[in-house]
GROMACS .gro file of C-alpha atoms in nm:
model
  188
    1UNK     CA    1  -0.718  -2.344  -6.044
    2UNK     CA    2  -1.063  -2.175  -6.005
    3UNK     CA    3  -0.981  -1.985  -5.674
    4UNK     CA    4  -0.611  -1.875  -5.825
    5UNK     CA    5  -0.817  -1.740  -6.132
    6UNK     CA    6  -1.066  -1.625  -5.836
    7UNK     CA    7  -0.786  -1.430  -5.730
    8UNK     CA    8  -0.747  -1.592  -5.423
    9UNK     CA    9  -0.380  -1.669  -5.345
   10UNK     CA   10  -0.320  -2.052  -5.349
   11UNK     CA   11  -0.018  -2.332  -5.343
   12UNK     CA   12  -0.098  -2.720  -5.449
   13UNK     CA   13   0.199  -2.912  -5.301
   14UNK     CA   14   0.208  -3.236  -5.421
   15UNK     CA   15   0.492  -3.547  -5.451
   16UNK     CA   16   0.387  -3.616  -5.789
   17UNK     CA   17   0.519  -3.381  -6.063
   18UNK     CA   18   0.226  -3.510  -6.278
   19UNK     CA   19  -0.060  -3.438  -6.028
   20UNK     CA   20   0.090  -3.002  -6.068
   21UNK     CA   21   0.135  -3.018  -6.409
   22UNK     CA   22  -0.275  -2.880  -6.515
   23UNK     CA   23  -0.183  -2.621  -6.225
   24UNK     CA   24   0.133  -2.512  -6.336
   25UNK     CA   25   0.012  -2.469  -6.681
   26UNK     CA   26  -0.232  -2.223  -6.598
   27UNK     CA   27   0.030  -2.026  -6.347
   28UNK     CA   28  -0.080  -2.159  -6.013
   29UNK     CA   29   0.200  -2.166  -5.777
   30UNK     CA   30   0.296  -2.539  -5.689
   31UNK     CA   31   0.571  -2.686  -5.477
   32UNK     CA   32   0.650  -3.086  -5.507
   33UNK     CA   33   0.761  -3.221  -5.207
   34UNK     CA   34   0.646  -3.385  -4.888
   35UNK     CA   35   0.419  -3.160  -4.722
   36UNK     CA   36   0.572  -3.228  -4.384
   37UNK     CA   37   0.943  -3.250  -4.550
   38UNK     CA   38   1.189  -2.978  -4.434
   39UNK     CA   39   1.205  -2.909  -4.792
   40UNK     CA   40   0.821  -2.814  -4.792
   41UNK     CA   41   0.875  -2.617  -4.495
   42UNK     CA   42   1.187  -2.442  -4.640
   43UNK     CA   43   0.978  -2.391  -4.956
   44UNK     CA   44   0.680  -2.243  -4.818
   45UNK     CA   45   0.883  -1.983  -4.612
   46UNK     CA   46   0.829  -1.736  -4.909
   47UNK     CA   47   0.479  -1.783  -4.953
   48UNK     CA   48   0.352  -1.946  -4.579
   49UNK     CA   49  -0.009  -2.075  -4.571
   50UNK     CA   50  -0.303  -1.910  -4.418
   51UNK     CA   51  -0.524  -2.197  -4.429
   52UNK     CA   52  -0.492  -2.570  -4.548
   53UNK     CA   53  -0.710  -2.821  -4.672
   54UNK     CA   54  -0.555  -3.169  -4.654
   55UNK     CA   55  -0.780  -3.318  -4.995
   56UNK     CA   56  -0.549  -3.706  -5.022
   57UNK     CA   57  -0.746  -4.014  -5.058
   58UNK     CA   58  -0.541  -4.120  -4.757
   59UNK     CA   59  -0.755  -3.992  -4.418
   60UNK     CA   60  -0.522  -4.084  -4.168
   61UNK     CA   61  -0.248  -3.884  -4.394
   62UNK     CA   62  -0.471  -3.603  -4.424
   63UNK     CA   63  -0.551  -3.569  -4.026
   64UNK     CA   64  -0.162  -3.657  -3.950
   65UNK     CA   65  -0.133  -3.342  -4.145
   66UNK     CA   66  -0.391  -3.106  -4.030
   67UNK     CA   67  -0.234  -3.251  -3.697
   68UNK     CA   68   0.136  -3.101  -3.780
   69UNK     CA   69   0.030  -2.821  -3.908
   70UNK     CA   70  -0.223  -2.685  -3.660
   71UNK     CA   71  -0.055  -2.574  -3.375
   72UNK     CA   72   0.123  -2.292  -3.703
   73UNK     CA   73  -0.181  -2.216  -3.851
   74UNK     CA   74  -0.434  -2.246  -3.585
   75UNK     CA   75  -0.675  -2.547  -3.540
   76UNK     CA   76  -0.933  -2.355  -3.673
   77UNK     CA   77  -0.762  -2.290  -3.988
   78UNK     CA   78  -0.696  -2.690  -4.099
   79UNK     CA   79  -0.922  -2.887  -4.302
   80UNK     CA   80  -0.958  -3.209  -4.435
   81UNK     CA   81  -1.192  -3.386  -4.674
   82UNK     CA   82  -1.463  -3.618  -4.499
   83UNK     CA   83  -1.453  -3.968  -4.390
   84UNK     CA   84  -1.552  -4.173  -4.637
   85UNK     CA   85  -1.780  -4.495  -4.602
   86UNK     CA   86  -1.541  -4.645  -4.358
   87UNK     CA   87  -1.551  -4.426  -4.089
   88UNK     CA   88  -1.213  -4.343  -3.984
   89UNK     CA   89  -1.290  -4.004  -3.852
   90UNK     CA   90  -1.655  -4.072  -3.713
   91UNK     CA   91  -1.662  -3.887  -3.384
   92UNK     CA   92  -1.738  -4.213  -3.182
   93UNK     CA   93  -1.574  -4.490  -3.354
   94UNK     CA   94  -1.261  -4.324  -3.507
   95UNK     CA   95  -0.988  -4.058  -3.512
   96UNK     CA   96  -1.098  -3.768  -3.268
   97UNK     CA   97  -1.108  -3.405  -3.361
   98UNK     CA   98  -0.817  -3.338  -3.164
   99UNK     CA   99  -0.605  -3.505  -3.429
  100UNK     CA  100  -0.728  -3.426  -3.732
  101UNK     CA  101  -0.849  -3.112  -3.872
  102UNK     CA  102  -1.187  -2.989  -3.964
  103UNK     CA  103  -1.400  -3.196  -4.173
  104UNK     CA  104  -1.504  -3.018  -4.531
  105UNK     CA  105  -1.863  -2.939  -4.614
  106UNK     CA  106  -2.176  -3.151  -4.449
  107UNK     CA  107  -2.004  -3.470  -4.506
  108UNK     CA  108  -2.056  -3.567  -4.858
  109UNK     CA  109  -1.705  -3.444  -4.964
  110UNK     CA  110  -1.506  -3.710  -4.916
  111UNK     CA  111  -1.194  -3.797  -5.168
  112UNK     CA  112  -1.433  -4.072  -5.385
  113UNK     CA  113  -1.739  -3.882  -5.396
  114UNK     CA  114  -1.536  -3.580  -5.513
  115UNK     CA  115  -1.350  -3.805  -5.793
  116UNK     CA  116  -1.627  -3.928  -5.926
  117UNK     CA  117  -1.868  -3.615  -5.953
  118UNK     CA  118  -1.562  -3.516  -6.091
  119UNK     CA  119  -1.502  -3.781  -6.348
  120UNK     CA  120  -1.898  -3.746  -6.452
  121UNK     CA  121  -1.858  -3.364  -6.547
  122UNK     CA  122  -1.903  -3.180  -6.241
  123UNK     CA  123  -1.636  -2.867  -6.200
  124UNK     CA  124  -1.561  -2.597  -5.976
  125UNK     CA  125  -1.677  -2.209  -5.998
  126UNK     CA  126  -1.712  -1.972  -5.845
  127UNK     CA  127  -2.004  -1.713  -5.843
  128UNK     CA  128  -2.151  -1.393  -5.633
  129UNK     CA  129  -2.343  -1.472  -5.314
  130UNK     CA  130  -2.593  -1.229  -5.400
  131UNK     CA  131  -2.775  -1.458  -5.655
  132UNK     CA  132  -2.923  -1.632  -5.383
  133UNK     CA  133  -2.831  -2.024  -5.476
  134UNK     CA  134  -2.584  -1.866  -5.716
  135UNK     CA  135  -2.643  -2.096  -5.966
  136UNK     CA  136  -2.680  -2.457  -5.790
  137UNK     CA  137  -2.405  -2.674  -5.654
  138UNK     CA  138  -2.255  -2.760  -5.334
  139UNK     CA  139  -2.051  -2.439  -5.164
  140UNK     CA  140  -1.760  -2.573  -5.065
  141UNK     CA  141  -1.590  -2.213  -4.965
  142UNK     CA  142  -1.695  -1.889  -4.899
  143UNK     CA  143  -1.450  -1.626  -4.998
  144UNK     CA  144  -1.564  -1.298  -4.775
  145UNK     CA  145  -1.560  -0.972  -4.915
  146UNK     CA  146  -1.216  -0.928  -4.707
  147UNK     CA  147  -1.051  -1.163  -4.862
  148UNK     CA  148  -1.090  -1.382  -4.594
  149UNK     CA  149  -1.166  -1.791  -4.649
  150UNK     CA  150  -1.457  -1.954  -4.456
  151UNK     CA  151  -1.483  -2.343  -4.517
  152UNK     CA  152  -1.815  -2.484  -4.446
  153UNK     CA  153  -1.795  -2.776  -4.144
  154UNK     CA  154  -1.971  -2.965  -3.922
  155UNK     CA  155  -1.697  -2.893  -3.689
  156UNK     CA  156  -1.861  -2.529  -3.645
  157UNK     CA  157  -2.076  -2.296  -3.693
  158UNK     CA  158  -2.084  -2.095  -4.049
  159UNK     CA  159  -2.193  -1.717  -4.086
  160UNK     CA  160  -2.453  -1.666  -4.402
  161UNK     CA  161  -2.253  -1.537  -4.711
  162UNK     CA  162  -2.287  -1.169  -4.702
  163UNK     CA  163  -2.438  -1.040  -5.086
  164UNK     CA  164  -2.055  -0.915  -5.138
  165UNK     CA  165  -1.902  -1.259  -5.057
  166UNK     CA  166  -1.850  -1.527  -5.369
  167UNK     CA  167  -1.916  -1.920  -5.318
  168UNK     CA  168  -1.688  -2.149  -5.418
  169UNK     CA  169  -1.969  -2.441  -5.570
  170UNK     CA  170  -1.871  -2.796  -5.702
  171UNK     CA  171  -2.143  -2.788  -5.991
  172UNK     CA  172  -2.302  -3.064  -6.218
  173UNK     CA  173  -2.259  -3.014  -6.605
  174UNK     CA  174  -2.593  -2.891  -6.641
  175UNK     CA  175  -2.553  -2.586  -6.368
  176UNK     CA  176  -2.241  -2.514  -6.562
  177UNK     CA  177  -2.443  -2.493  -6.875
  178UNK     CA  178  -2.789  -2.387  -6.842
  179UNK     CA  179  -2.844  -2.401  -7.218
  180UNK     CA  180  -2.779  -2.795  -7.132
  181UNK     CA  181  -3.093  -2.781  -6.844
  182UNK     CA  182  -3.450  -2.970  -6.877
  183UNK     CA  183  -3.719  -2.695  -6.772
  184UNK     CA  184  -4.103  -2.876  -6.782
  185UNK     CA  185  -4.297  -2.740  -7.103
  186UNK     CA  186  -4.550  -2.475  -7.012
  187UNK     CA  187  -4.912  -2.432  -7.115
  188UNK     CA  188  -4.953  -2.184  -7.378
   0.00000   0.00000   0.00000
């Protein structure tokens, strides 16, 4: 919801009516199906994707579909959330990059960590690059002055936010509130 109110163009597509509901409240464009039904496909045609991020607690789901979907977007354009503590998509010990997509952020974003920063307060915004750390918080995205996305990876190289690009940053609920933050008292 914060990059469609961003302005950048997005589609959740979920099987669950009740995981779209929030979205479609605040006008985001949804589709409930299978993502790799012919009925997803079908329903996409309209409004086809430029770049995906698989974000299931399932990883094998999530690099099955970065996996169907790459050779139509691009490999370089599919992402999915990290491994989490088991390991499935270590480079040595499990599922190779060749089938799976991109891995999200440094690592630490993987479906539980997410959930519960989530559940503790933390929340999604997004703010200019220009403030320097714009305000604390993971980046998560870069959306370029072009309107172009740039996902943050270990699976390559990033280019620095330019001052007219805007971060997408997963923030705690005191870098959403500053009013809410603990300076040190000064010496008068």
């Amino acid at each position: 919801m914060t990059l469609h109110r961003a302005g950048v163009p997005v589609v959740l597509v979920d099987t669950y009516p009740g995981a779209l509901r929030a979205a479609q409240a605040e006008g985001v464009p949804t589709l409930q199906a299978e993502l790799l039904s012919r009925e997803a496909e079908e329903g996409l045609a309209d409004q086809p994707p430029d770049r995906l991020l698989a974000a299931t607690r399932d990883e094998l789901y999530n690099a099955l579909v970065c996996t169907r979907l790459g050779p139509e977007l691009g490999r370089e354009r599919v992402y999915q959330l990290a491994p989490s503590a088991d390991y499935l998509l270590h480079a040595e010990t499990g599922v190779s990059r060749d089938v799976r997509g991109k891995v999200l952020g440094d690592g630490g974003f993987d479906f539980e960590s997410l959930a519960e920063r989530h559940a503790a307060g933390w929340r999604f915004a997004v703010a200019a690059a220009a403030l320097g750390d714009a305000g604390g918080g993971p980046c998560l995205l870069i959306i370029r002055s072009d309107g172009k996305l740039d996902f943050p990876s270990p699976d390559h190289e990033l280019a620095e936010a330019g001052d007219r690009d805007r971060l997408l940053l997963f923030r705690t609920p005191s870098e959403r509130n500053p009013e809410n933050r603990r300076f040190p008292a000064t010496a008068s």
